[in-house]
């Protein structure tokens, strides 16, 4: 089994392709990219974009992060187009949906519904059933068959062309497990060209609340032993292909110091410096869509508590960075109109650039306690040594205990979990009165989950060394099964149907409002050169 401790530290300069879904993943891998560049390697970032163009916003952020390094370049992510694109997309969503019939994921109903919404309705009947055990057996058979069909589909032309053009020594993708991810095609293209490839697991929930690893890469880079187990049990990844490196995206929090004192920070955000404050860290819209209503009720209970320590405590609300379009929900009188309550920053914001990181760190550092529904901000609070709290709210039942990754937070008593407002407020009051606990529970959790190689050992160099080790693997081209042409011929009618009737991505396009004849006419016009491909208005045409 490969170990991050036993890697060759004298690797020659290499060229890497790092494919990420969007610019926000720079938060997770900026330190790794800088580390590779400082070691003399070059990194080409493939990033999903609109209309296949890198925007000035993306370039400016990247230039700021990497100091306009010539060793770091950005390219648009190659997508999959052509006849087999919708078919491949539906084949993968079918497997993503089937995995949620696994009894171990029985509570993940929100994730199952998200996968189902992307699936062509007749395909749902292949795996759905009332009998749970029988449905899971059928789902496994369907998934196994879909995996074999996937092996018969050719690698996507744009991905092959992009990798031939860049000529990397290794390909790394993240997160890969998104439902309907084009990154699967990049892995297939890399394997077809004999390029070593890896999945870098970007976050603590990626292996449990998203899709399957559709095509196994040569390596998996995970945070900890818990994710190693998830990779084996839920994705069938052999133990020898998994490397535990720690969570590199949090390295800078271990070393950082606050940018301003507590009194200055409180005055700047609008809180009373004379009172301790509780930081409420919002979750994603997928986890907690009606979060503002819950916070309003929580504030009402907090402000009516008999102990003035809670009743007069400051509350700083930090909107989730991916929910900027919902920022108006925090300006209602029940929240923004309360005394000693502030929302900062007003619309959230990813802590990627220095100023945003300073604001976020100071929010954590100066807080007396941190409260959230189910969010990675609770992990960052642990790094800073702040006690963390949650309340098992009925409206979030599917997003808390039903989610596999939520259980990680309860390890070693790291997260204070309460079943009702009374228990939650009493635990919060006791923490504010007595100060942070000194029994080592927070440190033990952080060490085991985020820095398994030692609290004093950053993960970023280990991830960089894992990338160097990947590039040293010899070429191992994967070839399609001998029966692949026959399989494709047999499935051609299904591929044609999906190609003309729907895009394979948006279920709103399924149904009677589709106009297959119009799609066929558009396709013919494109092939004859009567209209430009971009005029067709449909991906995959």
Short mmCIF file of C-alpha atoms in Angstrom, two decimals, residues 99 104 177 199 201 206-208 212-213 216-217 219-244 408:
data_model
loop_
_atom_site.label_atom_id
_atom_site.label_comp_id
_atom_site.label_asym_id
_atom_site.label_seq_id
_atom_site.Cartn_x
_atom_site.Cartn_y
_atom_site.Cartn_z
CA UNK A 99 -25.95 3.36 -5.23
CA UNK A 104 -25.77 1.74 4.22
CA UNK A 177 -17.99 12.18 -8.07
CA UNK A 199 -8.82 11.45 -7.88
CA UNK A 201 -10.96 13.89 -2.73
CA UNK A 206 -17.49 13.70 -1.30
CA UNK A 207 -17.41 9.91 -1.04
CA UNK A 208 -20.79 9.60 0.70
CA UNK A 212 -20.01 6.86 -7.69
CA UNK A 213 -16.41 6.78 -8.84
CA UNK A 216 -11.28 3.89 -11.17
CA UNK A 217 -8.16 6.04 -11.45
CA UNK A 219 -4.70 6.57 -7.15
CA UNK A 220 -7.10 8.11 -4.65
CA UNK A 221 -5.81 10.87 -2.38
CA UNK A 222 -7.95 11.01 0.76
CA UNK A 223 -7.85 12.90 4.05
CA UNK A 224 -7.96 10.12 6.61
CA UNK A 225 -8.61 6.48 7.44
CA UNK A 226 -12.37 7.03 7.52
CA UNK A 227 -12.29 8.07 3.87
CA UNK A 228 -10.06 5.13 3.04
CA UNK A 229 -12.81 2.87 4.42
CA UNK A 230 -15.50 4.76 2.49
CA UNK A 231 -13.54 4.41 -0.74
CA UNK A 232 -13.29 0.65 -0.25
CA UNK A 233 -16.79 -0.06 1.06
CA UNK A 234 -18.88 2.37 -1.01
CA UNK A 235 -16.84 2.63 -4.23
CA UNK A 236 -14.92 -0.64 -4.43
CA UNK A 237 -11.49 1.01 -4.56
CA UNK A 238 -8.67 -1.45 -3.72
CA UNK A 239 -6.77 -0.44 -0.58
CA UNK A 240 -3.49 -0.39 -2.48
CA UNK A 241 -4.68 2.52 -4.62
CA UNK A 242 -5.56 4.82 -1.70
CA UNK A 243 -3.13 7.30 -0.16
CA UNK A 244 -3.91 9.11 3.09
CA UNK A 408 -17.83 12.10 11.45
#
